[in-house]
Amino acid sequence: TCTLDDLREADGLILASPTRFGNMTAQVKRLIDSAAPLWLEGTMEGKPAGVLTSTATTHGGQETTLLSMMIPLLHLGMVIVGVPYSTPGMLHTEGRGGTPYGPSTTAGSRNDLQPAPEDIKIAEALGQRVAQCTVRLRGH
């Protein structure tokens, strides 16, 4: 379980949540809602952050979930890192994940689907981008 101390110590953050009605889960929201001390301290300001999600279906709220996850991160002063369309696998017409807001995938209504290889590559690209931004912004 992630704690506020974990967030304090982190130089960057990738926040992941399955989708619940086009929004992050209550468990992830609870963590973010508990971050008022970090907001008051300015602890998260300038730290890069990315978000990712999975949904049961293709139109299950991937983009709204990602956007709703960004809002509190912006309030905390974090720098949002997305996935550009130049990333291989982003431009497609298949019923799978991948958005400029962050990686996503479709898990199926019974959680029986595995992410497409392209979706995994997009998630890896976000991880690399957040790490690169962390080095540049935090000087590590």
mmCIF file of C-alpha atoms in Angstrom, residues 15-120:
data_model
loop_
_atom_site.group_PDB
_atom_site.id
_atom_site.type_symbol
_atom_site.label_atom_id
_atom_site.label_comp_id
_atom_site.label_asym_id
_atom_site.label_seq_id
_atom_site.Cartn_x
_atom_site.Cartn_y
_atom_site.Cartn_z
ATOM 1 C CA LEU A 15 -0.424 6.470 -10.854
ATOM 2 C CA ALA A 16 -2.478 3.507 -12.089
ATOM 3 C CA SER A 17 -6.090 2.589 -11.514
ATOM 4 C CA PRO A 18 -8.705 0.400 -13.099
ATOM 5 C CA THR A 19 -11.744 2.332 -14.258
ATOM 6 C CA ARG A 20 -14.914 2.542 -12.223
ATOM 7 C CA PHE A 21 -17.667 4.307 -14.136
ATOM 8 C CA GLY A 22 -15.162 6.497 -15.991
ATOM 9 C CA ASN A 23 -13.192 7.399 -12.871
ATOM 10 C CA MET A 24 -10.374 6.079 -10.689
ATOM 11 C CA THR A 25 -11.193 3.517 -8.010
ATOM 12 C CA ALA A 26 -12.131 4.593 -4.499
ATOM 13 C CA GLN A 27 -8.860 3.165 -3.167
ATOM 14 C CA VAL A 28 -6.745 5.401 -5.420
ATOM 15 C CA LYS A 29 -9.001 8.383 -4.724
ATOM 16 C CA ARG A 30 -8.618 7.756 -0.981
ATOM 17 C CA LEU A 31 -4.823 8.002 -1.287
ATOM 18 C CA ILE A 32 -5.063 11.220 -3.271
ATOM 19 C CA ASP A 33 -7.681 12.656 -0.906
ATOM 20 C CA SER A 34 -5.320 12.007 2.015
ATOM 21 C CA ALA A 35 -2.559 14.068 0.360
ATOM 22 C CA ALA A 36 -3.640 17.444 1.789
ATOM 23 C CA PRO A 37 -0.497 17.592 3.979
ATOM 24 C CA LEU A 38 1.647 17.181 0.847
ATOM 25 C CA TRP A 39 -0.317 19.964 -0.834
ATOM 26 C CA LEU A 40 0.189 22.260 2.176
ATOM 27 C CA GLU A 41 3.923 21.461 2.240
ATOM 28 C CA GLY A 42 4.318 21.797 -1.555
ATOM 29 C CA THR A 43 6.056 18.419 -1.468
ATOM 30 C CA MET A 44 4.823 17.231 -4.857
ATOM 31 C CA GLU A 45 5.431 20.454 -6.752
ATOM 32 C CA GLY A 46 7.605 20.022 -9.814
ATOM 33 C CA LYS A 47 7.597 16.236 -9.688
ATOM 34 C CA PRO A 48 6.641 14.548 -12.985
ATOM 35 C CA ALA A 49 3.631 12.260 -13.017
ATOM 36 C CA GLY A 50 1.971 9.953 -15.511
ATOM 37 C CA VAL A 51 -1.267 7.989 -15.292
ATOM 38 C CA LEU A 52 -2.523 4.722 -16.742
ATOM 39 C CA THR A 53 -5.688 2.636 -16.586
ATOM 40 C CA SER A 54 -7.570 -0.426 -17.757
ATOM 41 C CA THR A 55 -11.249 -0.859 -18.510
ATOM 42 C CA ALA A 56 -13.553 -3.798 -19.035
ATOM 43 C CA THR A 57 -14.590 -2.661 -22.514
ATOM 44 C CA THR A 58 -13.243 -0.530 -25.336
ATOM 45 C CA HIS A 59 -15.537 2.373 -24.489
ATOM 46 C CA GLY A 60 -15.374 1.863 -20.736
ATOM 47 C CA GLY A 61 -14.076 5.301 -19.777
ATOM 48 C CA GLN A 62 -10.332 5.082 -20.372
ATOM 49 C CA GLU A 63 -9.824 8.729 -21.273
ATOM 50 C CA THR A 64 -12.139 10.141 -18.595
ATOM 51 C CA THR A 65 -10.411 8.040 -15.962
ATOM 52 C CA LEU A 66 -6.989 9.289 -17.032
ATOM 53 C CA LEU A 67 -8.125 12.901 -17.114
ATOM 54 C CA SER A 68 -9.822 12.644 -13.716
ATOM 55 C CA MET A 69 -6.615 11.212 -12.247
ATOM 56 C CA MET A 70 -4.657 14.210 -13.550
ATOM 57 C CA ILE A 71 -6.782 16.838 -11.824
ATOM 58 C CA PRO A 72 -5.594 16.238 -8.246
ATOM 59 C CA LEU A 73 -2.013 15.766 -9.456
ATOM 60 C CA LEU A 74 -2.165 19.212 -11.028
ATOM 61 C CA HIS A 75 -3.544 20.625 -7.762
ATOM 62 C CA LEU A 76 -0.531 19.098 -6.015
ATOM 63 C CA GLY A 77 1.719 20.986 -8.451
ATOM 64 C CA MET A 78 2.940 17.972 -10.363
ATOM 65 C CA VAL A 79 4.070 18.105 -13.990
ATOM 66 C CA ILE A 80 1.904 15.812 -16.133
ATOM 67 C CA VAL A 81 3.677 13.566 -18.636
ATOM 68 C CA GLY A 82 1.619 12.040 -21.446
ATOM 69 C CA VAL A 83 2.304 9.812 -24.422
ATOM 70 C CA PRO A 84 2.851 11.547 -27.783
ATOM 71 C CA TYR A 85 1.371 10.168 -30.974
ATOM 72 C CA SER A 86 4.904 9.633 -32.281
ATOM 73 C CA THR A 87 5.113 6.664 -29.874
ATOM 74 C CA PRO A 88 4.871 3.418 -31.873
ATOM 75 C CA GLY A 89 1.441 1.829 -31.575
ATOM 76 C CA MET A 90 -0.428 5.028 -30.727
ATOM 77 C CA LEU A 91 -2.052 5.598 -34.102
ATOM 78 C CA HIS A 92 -4.441 2.712 -34.687
ATOM 79 C CA THR A 93 -8.073 1.868 -35.349
ATOM 80 C CA GLU A 94 -8.184 -1.338 -33.301
ATOM 81 C CA GLY A 95 -10.381 -1.777 -30.234
ATOM 82 C CA ARG A 96 -7.567 -1.525 -27.703
ATOM 83 C CA GLY A 97 -5.860 1.056 -25.517
ATOM 84 C CA GLY A 98 -3.415 3.885 -25.955
ATOM 85 C CA THR A 99 -4.223 7.571 -25.521
ATOM 86 C CA PRO A 100 -2.119 10.731 -25.360
ATOM 87 C CA TYR A 101 -3.324 11.123 -21.745
ATOM 88 C CA GLY A 102 -1.686 7.858 -20.767
ATOM 89 C CA PRO A 103 -1.511 4.151 -21.507
ATOM 90 C CA SER A 104 -4.651 2.084 -21.257
ATOM 91 C CA THR A 105 -5.831 -1.405 -22.057
ATOM 92 C CA THR A 106 -8.973 -3.491 -22.125
ATOM 93 C CA ALA A 107 -9.181 -6.256 -19.518
ATOM 94 C CA GLY A 108 -12.571 -7.731 -20.448
ATOM 95 C CA SER A 109 -15.701 -7.930 -18.328
ATOM 96 C CA ARG A 110 -14.265 -10.928 -16.456
ATOM 97 C CA ASN A 111 -10.665 -9.629 -16.343
ATOM 98 C CA ASP A 112 -9.761 -12.432 -18.714
ATOM 99 C CA LEU A 113 -7.959 -10.427 -21.410
ATOM 100 C CA GLN A 114 -4.251 -9.700 -21.446
ATOM 101 C CA PRO A 115 -2.947 -6.334 -22.671
ATOM 102 C CA ALA A 116 -2.057 -6.215 -26.345
ATOM 103 C CA PRO A 117 1.706 -6.120 -26.924
ATOM 104 C CA GLU A 118 1.276 -2.604 -28.349
ATOM 105 C CA ASP A 119 -0.443 -1.469 -25.140
ATOM 106 C CA ILE A 120 2.460 -2.796 -23.083
#
